[in-house]
Coordinates of C-alpha atoms in Angstrom, one line a residue:
Chain A
M1 CA 22.5 50.0 -42.4
N2 CA 21.5 48.0 -39.3
L3 CA 23.6 49.2 -36.3
V4 CA 24.6 45.7 -35.3
L5 CA 25.7 44.8 -38.8
E6 CA 27.6 48.1 -39.2
I7 CA 29.5 47.5 -35.9
A8 CA 30.3 43.9 -37.0
L9 CA 31.4 44.9 -40.4
T10 CA 33.5 47.7 -39.0
H11 CA 35.3 45.4 -36.6
V12 CA 36.2 42.9 -39.3
R13 CA 37.2 45.6 -41.7
F14 CA 39.5 47.2 -39.2
R15 CA 41.1 43.9 -38.3
L16 CA 41.8 43.1 -41.9
R17 CA 44.7 40.7 -41.3
Q18 CA 42.8 38.6 -38.8
T19 CA 39.8 38.7 -41.0
V20 CA 41.8 37.6 -44.1
V21 CA 43.4 34.8 -42.1
G22 CA 39.9 33.7 -40.9
V23 CA 38.4 33.9 -44.4
L24 CA 41.3 32.0 -45.8
G25 CA 40.9 29.3 -43.2
V26 CA 37.2 28.8 -44.1
A27 CA 37.9 29.2 -47.8
T28 CA 40.5 26.4 -47.7
G29 CA 38.1 24.2 -45.9
V30 CA 35.3 24.9 -48.3
G31 CA 37.5 24.8 -51.4
F32 CA 39.0 21.4 -50.5
S33 CA 35.6 20.1 -49.5
V34 CA 34.2 21.0 -52.8
M35 CA 37.1 19.5 -54.6
M36 CA 36.9 16.3 -52.6
A37 CA 33.1 16.0 -53.1
S38 CA 33.5 16.7 -56.8
L39 CA 36.2 14.1 -57.1
M40 CA 34.6 11.4 -55.0
E41 CA 31.2 11.7 -56.4
G42 CA 32.6 12.2 -59.9
S43 CA 34.5 8.9 -59.6
Q44 CA 31.6 7.2 -58.1
R45 CA 29.2 8.3 -60.8
D46 CA 31.7 7.5 -63.5
F47 CA 32.2 4.0 -62.0
I48 CA 28.5 3.4 -61.7
R49 CA 27.8 4.7 -65.2
Q50 CA 30.3 2.3 -66.6
L51 CA 28.7 -0.5 -64.7
V52 CA 25.3 0.5 -65.8
D53 CA 26.3 0.9 -69.4
A54 CA 28.3 -2.3 -69.5
L55 CA 25.5 -4.6 -68.5
P56 CA 21.7 -4.8 -68.9
H57 CA 20.0 -3.0 -66.0
V58 CA 18.1 -6.2 -65.1
S59 CA 19.1 -9.7 -65.9
V60 CA 16.3 -12.3 -65.7
T61 CA 17.9 -15.8 -65.8
D62 CA 16.4 -19.3 -65.8
E63 CA 17.5 -19.8 -62.2
R64 CA 15.3 -19.5 -59.1
R65 CA 16.3 -18.0 -55.8
E66 CA 14.6 -20.8 -53.8
P67 CA 14.9 -24.3 -55.2
P68 CA 11.5 -25.7 -56.3
P69 CA 9.9 -27.9 -53.6
Q70 CA 10.4 -31.6 -53.9
P71 CA 7.2 -33.4 -55.0
A72 CA 7.4 -35.7 -51.9
A73 CA 7.2 -32.6 -49.7
A74 CA 3.8 -31.8 -51.1
V75 CA 2.5 -35.2 -50.0
Y76 CA 4.3 -35.9 -46.7
Q77 CA 4.6 -33.7 -43.7
A78 CA 8.2 -34.6 -42.9
V79 CA 10.5 -35.4 -45.8
A80 CA 14.3 -35.7 -45.8
V81 CA 15.8 -35.3 -49.2
L82 CA 19.4 -36.5 -49.6
G83 CA 21.9 -36.8 -52.4
L84 CA 20.2 -34.6 -55.0
S85 CA 22.2 -33.7 -58.0
T86 CA 21.4 -30.7 -60.3
D87 CA 20.8 -30.8 -64.0
E88 CA 24.0 -30.3 -65.9
K89 CA 22.2 -28.4 -68.5
R90 CA 20.4 -25.2 -67.9
K91 CA 16.7 -25.6 -68.6
G92 CA 16.2 -22.2 -70.0
I93 CA 13.3 -19.8 -69.4
S94 CA 10.0 -21.5 -70.3
N95 CA 7.9 -19.7 -73.0
P96 CA 10.5 -17.0 -73.2
Y97 CA 8.9 -15.0 -75.9
A98 CA 5.5 -15.0 -74.1
T99 CA 7.4 -13.9 -71.0
I100 CA 9.1 -11.1 -73.0
A101 CA 5.9 -10.0 -74.5
G102 CA 4.3 -9.9 -71.0
L103 CA 7.3 -7.8 -69.7
E104 CA 7.1 -5.4 -72.7
G105 CA 3.6 -4.6 -71.7
W106 CA 4.6 -2.8 -68.5
V107 CA 8.4 -2.5 -68.1
P108 CA 9.4 1.1 -68.6
G109 CA 12.2 0.4 -71.1
A110 CA 13.2 -2.4 -73.4
V111 CA 13.4 -6.2 -73.2
A112 CA 15.6 -8.6 -75.2
P113 CA 16.2 -12.3 -75.1
S114 CA 19.7 -13.8 -74.9
V115 CA 21.5 -17.0 -74.4
Q116 CA 24.6 -17.3 -72.2
T117 CA 27.0 -20.2 -72.4
K118 CA 30.6 -20.9 -71.8
A119 CA 33.2 -21.8 -74.3
V120 CA 37.0 -21.8 -74.8
A121 CA 38.1 -19.5 -77.5
R122 CA 41.2 -20.7 -79.4
F123 CA 43.3 -19.0 -82.0
G124 CA 46.8 -19.7 -83.1
G125 CA 47.6 -21.9 -80.3
R126 CA 46.4 -19.6 -77.6
D127 CA 43.1 -20.0 -75.8
T128 CA 41.0 -18.4 -73.1
T129 CA 37.7 -19.1 -71.4
A130 CA 34.9 -16.9 -72.6
T131 CA 31.3 -16.2 -72.0
V132 CA 29.4 -16.4 -75.2
I133 CA 26.2 -14.3 -75.3
G134 CA 23.7 -15.0 -78.0
I135 CA 21.7 -11.9 -78.9
D136 CA 19.1 -10.5 -81.3
P137 CA 21.0 -7.5 -82.6
R138 CA 17.7 -5.6 -83.4
R139 CA 16.6 -5.9 -79.8
E140 CA 20.1 -5.8 -78.2
V141 CA 20.6 -2.2 -79.3
K142 CA 17.7 -1.2 -77.1
V143 CA 19.0 -2.9 -73.9
S144 CA 22.8 -2.4 -74.1
Q145 CA 25.4 0.1 -75.3
L146 CA 27.0 -2.6 -77.5
V147 CA 26.4 -0.6 -80.7
T148 CA 28.3 2.4 -79.3
Q149 CA 31.0 0.1 -77.9
M150 CA 31.9 -1.3 -81.3
R151 CA 35.5 -0.5 -82.1
D152 CA 35.9 -2.5 -85.3
G153 CA 33.0 -3.8 -87.5
T154 CA 29.3 -3.3 -86.7
L155 CA 26.7 -5.2 -84.8
D156 CA 25.0 -6.1 -88.1
G157 CA 28.2 -7.9 -89.0
L158 CA 26.7 -10.8 -87.0
H159 CA 24.4 -11.4 -90.0
K160 CA 27.1 -11.3 -92.6
A161 CA 28.8 -14.6 -91.9
S162 CA 27.7 -18.0 -90.6
N163 CA 28.8 -18.3 -86.9
A164 CA 29.8 -14.7 -86.8
V165 CA 31.1 -13.4 -83.5
I166 CA 32.0 -10.1 -82.0
L167 CA 34.8 -10.3 -79.4
G168 CA 35.8 -8.0 -76.6
D169 CA 39.0 -6.2 -77.7
G170 CA 40.8 -7.5 -74.6
L171 CA 40.0 -11.1 -75.4
A172 CA 41.1 -10.6 -79.0
R173 CA 44.3 -9.1 -77.9
R174 CA 44.9 -12.0 -75.5
I175 CA 44.6 -14.6 -78.2
G176 CA 46.0 -12.4 -80.9
I177 CA 43.0 -12.5 -83.2
R178 CA 41.7 -9.8 -85.6
V179 CA 38.5 -9.1 -87.5
G180 CA 38.2 -11.5 -90.4
N181 CA 40.1 -14.3 -88.6
T182 CA 38.3 -17.5 -87.6
V183 CA 38.2 -18.5 -83.9
T184 CA 37.6 -21.9 -82.6
L185 CA 34.9 -22.1 -79.9
A186 CA 35.2 -25.3 -77.9
T187 CA 32.3 -26.3 -75.6
A188 CA 32.5 -28.2 -72.3
D189 CA 31.2 -31.4 -73.8
G190 CA 34.1 -31.4 -76.3
R191 CA 32.3 -30.0 -79.4
A192 CA 34.2 -27.4 -81.5
F193 CA 32.8 -24.7 -83.7
Y194 CA 34.5 -22.4 -86.1
A195 CA 33.3 -18.8 -86.0
Q196 CA 34.4 -15.7 -88.0
V197 CA 35.3 -12.6 -86.1
T198 CA 33.2 -9.8 -87.6
G199 CA 33.8 -7.1 -85.0
L200 CA 35.5 -6.1 -81.8
F201 CA 33.8 -4.1 -79.0
H202 CA 35.2 -2.2 -76.1
S203 CA 33.0 -1.5 -73.0
G204 CA 35.8 0.0 -70.9
V205 CA 35.4 -2.6 -68.2
R206 CA 38.3 -4.9 -68.4
Q207 CA 36.5 -8.0 -67.0
I208 CA 33.9 -7.7 -69.8
D209 CA 36.3 -6.8 -72.6
E210 CA 38.6 -9.8 -71.8
N211 CA 35.8 -12.4 -71.4
Q212 CA 32.8 -11.8 -73.5
I213 CA 31.9 -12.8 -77.0
Y214 CA 28.6 -11.8 -78.7
T215 CA 27.0 -13.9 -81.4
L216 CA 23.5 -14.5 -82.8
L217 CA 20.9 -16.2 -80.6
R218 CA 20.9 -19.3 -82.9
T219 CA 24.7 -19.7 -82.9
A220 CA 24.8 -19.5 -79.1
Q221 CA 21.9 -22.0 -78.9
V222 CA 23.8 -24.4 -81.1
L223 CA 26.9 -23.9 -79.0
A224 CA 24.8 -24.6 -75.9
G225 CA 23.5 -27.7 -77.6
R226 CA 19.9 -26.6 -77.2
T227 CA 17.8 -25.1 -79.9
A228 CA 15.2 -22.5 -78.8
L229 CA 17.1 -22.0 -75.6
I230 CA 16.7 -18.6 -74.0
N231 CA 18.3 -18.5 -70.6
E232 CA 18.5 -14.8 -70.0
I233 CA 16.1 -11.9 -70.6
R234 CA 18.0 -8.6 -70.7
V235 CA 16.1 -5.5 -69.5
R236 CA 17.0 -1.9 -69.9
V237 CA 15.0 0.5 -67.7
D238 CA 14.5 4.1 -68.7
D239 CA 15.6 5.2 -65.3
A240 CA 18.5 3.0 -64.3
M241 CA 17.9 3.8 -60.6
Q242 CA 14.5 2.0 -60.9
A243 CA 16.2 -1.2 -61.9
R244 CA 15.9 -2.8 -58.4
E245 CA 12.2 -2.2 -58.2
V246 CA 11.6 -3.5 -61.7
A247 CA 13.7 -6.6 -61.0
G248 CA 11.7 -7.3 -57.9
R249 CA 8.5 -7.0 -59.8
I250 CA 9.7 -9.2 -62.6
E251 CA 10.9 -11.9 -60.2
K252 CA 7.5 -11.8 -58.4
L253 CA 5.6 -12.2 -61.7
T254 CA 7.8 -14.8 -63.4
G255 CA 9.4 -16.6 -60.5
Y256 CA 12.8 -16.4 -62.3
K257 CA 15.7 -14.8 -60.6
S258 CA 15.9 -11.2 -61.7
V259 CA 19.1 -9.4 -60.8
S260 CA 19.3 -5.7 -61.0
W261 CA 22.6 -4.0 -61.7
Q262 CA 22.5 -2.7 -58.1
E263 CA 22.2 -6.2 -56.7
A264 CA 24.9 -7.5 -59.0
H265 CA 27.2 -4.9 -57.7
E266 CA 26.0 -4.8 -54.1
D267 CA 29.5 -5.2 -52.7
L268 CA 30.8 -2.3 -54.8
L269 CA 27.9 -0.1 -53.9
S270 CA 28.4 -0.9 -50.2
A271 CA 32.0 0.1 -50.6
F272 CA 30.8 3.4 -52.0
Q273 CA 28.7 3.9 -48.9
I274 CA 31.8 3.4 -46.7
R275 CA 33.8 5.6 -49.0
N276 CA 31.1 8.3 -48.8
A277 CA 31.1 8.0 -45.0
I278 CA 34.9 8.5 -45.0
M279 CA 34.5 11.5 -47.3
I280 CA 31.9 13.1 -45.1
M281 CA 34.2 12.6 -42.0
V282 CA 37.2 14.0 -43.8
V283 CA 35.3 17.0 -45.1
G284 CA 33.7 17.5 -41.7
A285 CA 37.1 17.5 -40.1
I286 CA 38.4 20.0 -42.6
L287 CA 35.5 22.3 -41.9
L288 CA 35.8 21.8 -38.2
V289 CA 39.4 22.9 -38.3
A290 CA 38.4 25.9 -40.3
S291 CA 35.8 26.7 -37.6
F292 CA 38.5 26.6 -34.9
G293 CA 40.1 29.4 -36.8
T294 CA 36.9 31.4 -36.7
Y295 CA 36.6 30.7 -33.0
N296 CA 40.1 31.9 -32.5
I297 CA 39.6 35.1 -34.4
V298 CA 36.3 36.0 -32.8
S299 CA 37.8 35.2 -29.4
T300 CA 40.7 37.5 -30.1
I301 CA 38.4 40.2 -31.3
T302 CA 36.1 40.0 -28.3
H303 CA 39.2 40.0 -26.1
E304 CA 40.6 43.1 -27.8
K305 CA 37.2 44.7 -27.8
A306 CA 36.4 44.1 -24.1
R307 CA 36.5 47.8 -23.4
D308 CA 34.2 48.6 -26.3
I309 CA 31.9 45.9 -25.2
A310 CA 31.9 47.4 -21.7
I311 CA 31.1 50.9 -23.0
M312 CA 28.4 49.6 -25.3
K313 CA 26.8 47.9 -22.4
S314 CA 27.1 50.9 -20.2
L315 CA 25.4 52.9 -22.9
G316 CA 22.5 50.5 -22.7
F317 CA 23.2 47.9 -25.4
R318 CA 21.5 44.7 -24.3
E319 CA 23.5 41.4 -24.0
S320 CA 21.7 39.9 -27.0
V321 CA 22.7 42.9 -29.1
V322 CA 26.4 42.6 -28.1
R323 CA 26.2 38.8 -28.8
R324 CA 24.6 39.4 -32.2
I325 CA 27.5 41.8 -33.1
F326 CA 30.1 39.1 -32.6
V327 CA 28.1 36.2 -34.1
L328 CA 27.6 38.4 -37.1
E329 CA 31.3 38.9 -37.3
A330 CA 31.8 35.2 -37.3
A331 CA 29.1 34.9 -40.0
V332 CA 30.8 37.6 -42.1
I333 CA 34.1 35.6 -41.9
G334 CA 32.2 32.4 -42.7
L335 CA 30.4 34.0 -45.6
G336 CA 33.6 35.5 -47.0
G337 CA 35.3 32.2 -46.6
C338 CA 32.4 30.4 -48.3
L339 CA 32.5 32.7 -51.3
A340 CA 36.3 32.5 -51.6
G341 CA 36.1 28.8 -51.0
F342 CA 33.7 28.4 -53.9
V343 CA 36.2 30.1 -56.2
L344 CA 39.1 28.0 -54.7
G345 CA 37.0 24.8 -55.0
Y346 CA 36.2 25.5 -58.6
L347 CA 39.7 26.3 -59.5
L348 CA 41.0 23.2 -57.8
C349 CA 38.5 21.1 -59.7
R350 CA 39.6 22.8 -63.0
G351 CA 43.2 22.2 -62.1
L352 CA 42.6 18.5 -61.3
G353 CA 40.7 18.2 -64.5
L354 CA 43.9 19.0 -66.4
I355 CA 45.9 16.2 -64.8
E356 CA 46.2 13.1 -66.9
F357 CA 45.3 10.0 -64.9
R358 CA 44.7 6.5 -66.1
T359 CA 43.3 3.4 -64.3
G360 CA 43.2 -0.2 -65.4
F361 CA 39.4 -0.1 -64.8
S362 CA 38.4 2.4 -67.3
D363 CA 39.5 4.3 -70.4
R364 CA 39.3 7.7 -68.8
T365 CA 42.4 9.7 -69.2
G366 CA 41.6 12.3 -66.6
L367 CA 40.2 12.4 -63.1
P368 CA 36.4 12.1 -63.1
L369 CA 35.1 15.3 -61.7
I370 CA 31.6 16.7 -61.6
Y371 CA 30.5 20.3 -61.0
E372 CA 27.5 20.0 -58.8
P373 CA 25.9 23.1 -57.1
A374 CA 24.8 20.9 -54.2
H375 CA 28.5 20.4 -53.3
Y376 CA 29.0 24.1 -53.1
L377 CA 25.8 24.7 -51.1
L378 CA 26.6 21.8 -48.7
A379 CA 30.2 22.8 -48.1
G380 CA 29.2 26.5 -47.8
G381 CA 26.3 25.7 -45.5
V382 CA 28.3 23.6 -43.2
A383 CA 31.2 26.1 -43.1
L384 CA 28.8 29.0 -42.5
A385 CA 27.0 27.1 -39.7
S386 CA 30.2 26.0 -38.1
S387 CA 31.6 29.6 -38.3
V388 CA 28.4 30.9 -36.6
I389 CA 28.5 28.2 -33.9
A390 CA 32.3 28.8 -33.4
G391 CA 31.6 32.6 -33.1
Y392 CA 28.7 32.1 -30.8
F393 CA 30.7 30.9 -27.8
P394 CA 33.1 33.8 -27.6
A395 CA 30.2 36.1 -28.4
R396 CA 28.2 34.8 -25.5
K397 CA 31.2 35.2 -23.2
A398 CA 31.7 38.8 -24.5
A399 CA 28.0 39.7 -24.0
R400 CA 28.3 38.6 -20.4
V401 CA 31.1 41.0 -19.6
H402 CA 30.4 43.0 -16.6
P403 CA 31.1 46.6 -17.7
V404 CA 32.1 47.8 -14.2
E405 CA 35.0 45.4 -14.1
I406 CA 36.4 46.6 -17.5
I407 CA 35.7 50.3 -16.8
R408 CA 37.4 50.1 -13.4
G409 CA 40.4 48.4 -15.0
A410 CA 40.6 50.8 -17.9
S411 CA 40.1 53.9 -15.7
Chain B
M1 CA 7.1 68.1 -5.3
S2 CA 8.6 66.6 -8.5
V3 CA 9.8 62.9 -8.6
P4 CA 13.5 62.7 -8.0
L5 CA 15.5 61.7 -11.0
I6 CA 17.4 59.1 -8.9
E7 CA 16.7 58.1 -5.4
V8 CA 18.9 55.7 -3.4
R9 CA 17.4 54.1 -0.3
K10 CA 19.6 52.4 2.2
A11 CA 21.7 50.9 -0.6
S12 CA 24.7 48.8 0.2
R13 CA 27.0 47.0 -2.2
I14 CA 29.1 44.2 -0.7
L15 CA 31.4 42.0 -2.7
G16 CA 31.1 38.4 -1.8
G17 CA 34.0 36.0 -1.2
E18 CA 35.9 34.6 1.7
V19 CA 36.3 38.1 3.1
P20 CA 33.3 40.2 2.1
T21 CA 34.3 43.7 0.9
T22 CA 31.9 46.6 1.5
L23 CA 32.0 49.0 -1.4
V24 CA 29.3 51.3 -0.2
A25 CA 27.0 51.0 2.8
D26 CA 23.6 52.5 3.8
I27 CA 23.5 55.1 1.1
D28 CA 20.5 57.5 1.1
L29 CA 20.6 60.0 -1.7
V30 CA 18.2 61.9 -3.9
V31 CA 19.2 63.5 -7.2
A32 CA 16.8 66.2 -8.1
P33 CA 16.3 67.9 -11.5
G34 CA 18.7 70.8 -12.2
E35 CA 21.3 69.7 -9.7
F36 CA 25.0 69.8 -10.4
A37 CA 26.3 67.6 -7.6
A38 CA 29.8 66.4 -6.9
V39 CA 30.7 63.2 -5.1
I40 CA 34.1 63.6 -3.4
G41 CA 36.2 61.5 -1.2
P42 CA 39.6 59.9 -1.0
S43 CA 40.8 57.3 -3.4
G44 CA 39.0 53.9 -2.7
S45 CA 36.3 55.6 -0.7
G46 CA 33.5 54.2 -2.9
K47 CA 32.8 57.2 -5.2
S48 CA 32.9 55.2 -8.4
S49 CA 31.0 52.3 -6.8
L50 CA 28.3 54.8 -5.8
M51 CA 28.2 56.1 -9.4
Y52 CA 27.9 52.6 -10.8
L53 CA 24.9 52.0 -8.5
L54 CA 23.3 55.4 -9.6
G55 CA 23.9 54.4 -13.2
L56 CA 22.5 50.9 -12.9
L57 CA 25.8 49.4 -13.9
D58 CA 25.8 47.6 -10.6
V59 CA 23.0 46.3 -8.4
P60 CA 22.9 47.0 -4.7
T61 CA 23.3 44.0 -2.4
S62 CA 20.6 45.5 -0.2
G63 CA 18.5 48.7 -0.5
E64 CA 17.0 50.1 -3.6
V65 CA 17.8 52.5 -6.4
L66 CA 14.8 54.3 -8.0
V67 CA 15.2 55.9 -11.4
D68 CA 12.4 58.3 -12.4
G69 CA 10.5 56.8 -9.5
R70 CA 10.9 53.2 -10.7
P71 CA 12.6 50.6 -8.4
T72 CA 15.4 48.9 -10.3
R73 CA 16.8 46.2 -8.1
A74 CA 14.4 43.6 -9.2
L75 CA 14.8 44.5 -12.9
D76 CA 16.6 42.1 -15.2
E77 CA 19.7 43.1 -17.1
D78 CA 17.8 43.9 -20.3
A79 CA 15.4 46.2 -18.4
R80 CA 18.3 48.0 -16.7
S81 CA 20.0 48.4 -20.0
A82 CA 16.9 49.9 -21.5
L83 CA 16.6 52.3 -18.6
R84 CA 20.2 53.3 -18.9
L85 CA 19.8 53.9 -22.6
S86 CA 16.9 56.2 -22.2
H87 CA 17.4 57.9 -18.9
L88 CA 21.1 58.0 -18.1
G89 CA 24.3 59.2 -19.7
F90 CA 27.9 58.4 -18.7
V91 CA 31.2 60.2 -19.1
F92 CA 34.2 58.4 -17.8
Q93 CA 37.8 59.4 -17.0
F94 CA 38.8 57.7 -20.2
H95 CA 36.7 58.7 -23.2
F96 CA 35.8 55.1 -24.2
L97 CA 34.9 56.1 -27.7
L98 CA 34.7 53.3 -30.2
P99 CA 38.0 53.7 -32.0
E100 CA 36.9 52.6 -35.5
F101 CA 34.0 55.0 -35.6
S102 CA 34.0 58.7 -36.4
A103 CA 33.1 61.2 -33.7
R104 CA 29.7 61.7 -35.3
D105 CA 29.1 58.0 -35.5
N106 CA 30.0 57.6 -31.8
V107 CA 27.5 60.3 -31.0
L108 CA 24.9 58.5 -33.2
L109 CA 25.5 55.2 -31.5
P110 CA 23.1 55.5 -28.5
M111 CA 20.5 57.2 -30.6
R112 CA 20.6 54.4 -33.1
A113 CA 20.4 51.8 -30.3
L114 CA 17.4 53.5 -28.8
G115 CA 15.7 54.2 -32.1
R116 CA 13.5 57.0 -30.6
L117 CA 14.3 59.4 -33.4
A118 CA 14.1 59.0 -37.2
P119 CA 17.6 58.5 -38.8
K120 CA 17.5 62.1 -40.2
A121 CA 16.6 63.5 -36.8
Q122 CA 19.4 61.4 -35.2
E123 CA 21.9 62.9 -37.6
A124 CA 20.7 66.4 -37.1
R125 CA 20.9 66.0 -33.3
A126 CA 24.4 64.5 -33.5
D127 CA 25.5 67.5 -35.7
L128 CA 23.8 69.9 -33.2
L129 CA 25.5 68.4 -30.2
L130 CA 28.9 68.4 -31.8
A131 CA 28.4 72.0 -32.9
E132 CA 27.4 73.0 -29.4
L133 CA 30.5 71.3 -28.0
G134 CA 32.7 73.1 -30.5
L135 CA 33.3 70.1 -32.7
K136 CA 31.4 71.1 -35.7
D137 CA 34.3 70.5 -38.1
H138 CA 35.6 67.3 -36.3
G139 CA 32.6 65.0 -36.7
W140 CA 34.2 62.9 -39.4
K141 CA 37.4 62.4 -37.4
R142 CA 38.1 59.2 -35.6
P143 CA 39.1 59.3 -31.9
D144 CA 42.8 58.9 -32.7
Q145 CA 42.6 62.0 -34.8
L146 CA 41.3 64.2 -31.9
S147 CA 43.0 65.7 -28.9
G148 CA 42.2 64.5 -25.4
G149 CA 39.8 67.4 -24.7
Q150 CA 38.1 66.9 -28.0
R151 CA 37.6 63.2 -27.3
Q152 CA 36.1 63.9 -23.9
R153 CA 33.7 66.5 -25.5
V154 CA 32.7 63.8 -28.0
A155 CA 32.1 61.5 -25.1
I156 CA 29.9 64.2 -23.4
A157 CA 28.0 64.6 -26.7
R158 CA 27.5 60.9 -26.9
A159 CA 26.3 60.8 -23.2
L160 CA 23.8 63.6 -24.0
A161 CA 22.6 62.0 -27.3
N162 CA 19.4 60.4 -25.9
E163 CA 18.7 63.5 -23.7
P164 CA 19.2 61.6 -20.4
A165 CA 17.6 62.8 -17.2
V166 CA 20.9 62.4 -15.4
L167 CA 24.4 62.7 -16.6
L168 CA 26.9 60.7 -14.5
A169 CA 30.6 61.7 -14.9
D170 CA 33.4 59.7 -13.2
E171 CA 36.5 61.8 -13.0
P172 CA 35.7 63.3 -16.4
T173 CA 38.7 65.7 -16.3
G174 CA 41.2 63.2 -14.8
N175 CA 43.1 62.9 -18.1
L176 CA 42.8 66.5 -19.3
D177 CA 45.0 69.6 -19.1
T178 CA 43.7 72.6 -17.2
A179 CA 42.2 74.4 -20.2
S180 CA 40.3 71.3 -21.4
S181 CA 39.2 70.5 -17.8
A182 CA 37.7 74.0 -17.5
Q183 CA 36.0 73.6 -20.8
V184 CA 34.5 70.2 -19.9
L185 CA 33.3 71.4 -16.5
R186 CA 31.7 74.5 -18.1
L187 CA 29.9 72.1 -20.5
L188 CA 28.7 69.9 -17.6
R189 CA 27.4 72.9 -15.8
E190 CA 25.5 74.0 -18.9
V191 CA 24.0 70.6 -19.2
A192 CA 22.7 70.7 -15.6
A193 CA 21.3 74.1 -16.1
G194 CA 19.2 73.1 -19.0
E195 CA 16.0 71.1 -19.5
G196 CA 15.6 69.9 -15.9
R197 CA 18.6 67.5 -16.1
A198 CA 21.0 66.7 -13.3
V199 CA 24.7 66.1 -13.4
V200 CA 26.5 64.0 -10.8
I201 CA 30.3 64.3 -11.1
V202 CA 32.6 62.0 -9.2
T203 CA 36.0 63.6 -8.4
H204 CA 38.7 63.6 -5.8
D205 CA 39.7 67.1 -6.8
P206 CA 38.3 69.7 -4.3
T207 CA 38.7 72.5 -6.8
I208 CA 36.3 70.8 -9.2
A209 CA 33.9 69.9 -6.4
A210 CA 33.9 73.5 -5.4
Q211 CA 32.2 74.4 -8.7
A212 CA 29.3 72.1 -8.0
D213 CA 26.0 73.2 -6.4
R214 CA 26.1 70.3 -4.0
T215 CA 29.0 68.3 -2.5
I216 CA 28.5 64.8 -1.3
T217 CA 31.4 63.5 0.7
I218 CA 32.0 59.8 0.9
V219 CA 34.5 58.0 3.1
D220 CA 34.9 54.3 3.5
G221 CA 31.7 53.7 1.5
R222 CA 29.5 55.9 3.6
I223 CA 28.2 59.4 3.0
V224 CA 29.6 61.6 5.7
G225 CA 28.6 64.9 4.3
D226 CA 26.1 66.4 1.9
Q227 CA 26.2 70.1 1.5
A228 CA 24.6 72.6 -0.8
R229 CA 26.9 75.4 -1.9
A230 CA 25.9 78.7 -0.4
A231 CA 24.1 80.9 -2.8
G232 CA 26.0 83.9 -4.0

C-alpha cells in the first residue's frame, strides 16, 4: 500500500471515536441532503407531471398576442385609434382542419381540435360555472390523459346520448349529480340546453375536476352558438419538455397564440426555481456544517500528531507528503461519511415513503419521492470535496511545522 | 583526501526578534568518515542547535553547511528534506517512534519514503537491522509494548535504515538506564566503525563523551575545544 495512504488510514483507524464522529457528521449531511433532494425533486416532478397530464402540452387558441393592425394604420403614418370594442364572440381559428393537417405534418406528437365555451351547470337547484370543452374523442385520446382519468363511464359514452357530457367528479359532487342524470347548461346569452351525464373524470387537479365538462365538438359548437367553430387546437408533444419550442414554432407559422404548458404555468415553474435555490442553500449549509466537523477532527489529529509530523519531517518527509497524509485522512472521513450517508439517505427516503400524506392538490397518499443516482453523486461529491477542503487547511498548517520547535519541546 | 561528510564553515544561527538570540556563532567543523565525535557542553550552550544545523533541520543565519561537499544554505526545504532522507540519520533523547506502527514498520518508514530499495529488499533490511540490534523477535510490537532501551534501539535501526553517511544523536541515552545506555553507546560505536560512516553524539555527560574518538566542546554557542582522544 502507498505509504502516505497507509499512514493516513492508520491515523484514522487508531482514532476510531473521532473518525466515527467525523464520518457520522458527513453521513448526516449527505443522508439528509439526499432525502431533501429526493423529496423536493420528487414533489416537483409529481407536480409537473400532473400539470402536464392534466392539460394538452400546447394549446393553440384563436387569439393573437399582438392585436391585428388597424386598416387606417396601413394607409396613414400617424393614426390615433380610440374607443375600440372587441367582438363579444370568439372568431375561432380560420380553416381549423387545414391548420391541423399542416401541424400534423411536422409536430412530433398528436393534434386535436376542440371548442371551449363557458356555461353554468345546473342540477337540483344548485349551479356552478363551468368550462365546456368540445372534443373529438378519437383524437382526444391522443392529446390528453382523459381516457385514463375516467372514473365512471367511458369516453365513448359521449356518442351514446344526444348532448352527452362528461363532468369532472368535483363539479358533479358540487351540484350533486350522478351518471345518468340530466344537467342543464345555461349559456351567457340566456339559452339553456339539457345534457345527459354519461361519465365522470378525475384528473387529480382540483381546479380542473371542479370546473370542466367535456362534450362532443358539435354539442359545444351549439352551446357556443356557432356551428363549425374550432377555437382551440390541442397538441400533445412526444417529449413534454419540447412543448415550448413547438408552441413557438406553431405560433410563428399560424399567427395564433400558442401556449405551452410551461408558459401556462410560468409562475409555478418560477416558484420551483426559487424553491430549488432554497433547497441548494439548505443542502449546502448542511454539508458545510458537516465539513466543519471534518476540519475540527483533522485539526485535532494534526495537533495531536505534531510530534509525529516533526519526526517525519526530520526523517526527510517533504511538506507536500505530510500535507497529503492529512488531506487523505479528511478524504477518508469524507468518503466514509459519503458511503454511510448514502445508506442513511436511502433509509430516510424509504421511511418517508411509508408516511401517509395527503394534499388538496393531488390524490397522492404518500410523499412524492424519487430515487435518483444523481442526488447521491451530487451530495457525495460536495461532501467529499468540502471534507478535502476542510482537511486541507489544518494539513497545510501541519506540513509547515518546524520540526526543531517540536523536537526541542518534546526533548 | 576524501570529501568530509559534513563541513561547517563560519556558521552562525541567530534567532530574530526584539532581542536577537545567538544560538551558535562562527562554527567551523569538519566531520570525516569513521569518526565517532561527541559534542559536549553545559545545558543551553548550543549543542542541540549545532546538531540541528549539521542535520539540516535548521538553516544558518550566516555561513554554510556542506553535506557530502554540497552547500545547503541556498537549498529549499524539499531539497534539504531529500538530502536528510538519503544522507543523514537522527536519534533523539526521546525515541519519537510513530506509536501506531510496529517496530518493523517504523524502521521501514524512511526506506519506503526514499524508495531506493525494492519492497522485499526494504523488508529484508528492516529485519536485518532489528536482528543486529537484538530486536529480532520484537519487530511486530508497537512502541508501547517495548522497553525504553528497546525503543531507542528501534530508533537507531530507523536512523540507519537508509544507510546514512552521518548519524546524529542528541542525548540518545538521556532517558535510559545504565545498562541500556551502555548498549546504545556500543551500537553507535559499531555504526561509526563500519562502512565509512560517522556518528556525532550530543551529550552533557562527560563519561559518555569520554568514549568518543573526538570531543568537541561548545560554550555559549562557540566551539571552545576540539580534541581527538589519544590513541591507546
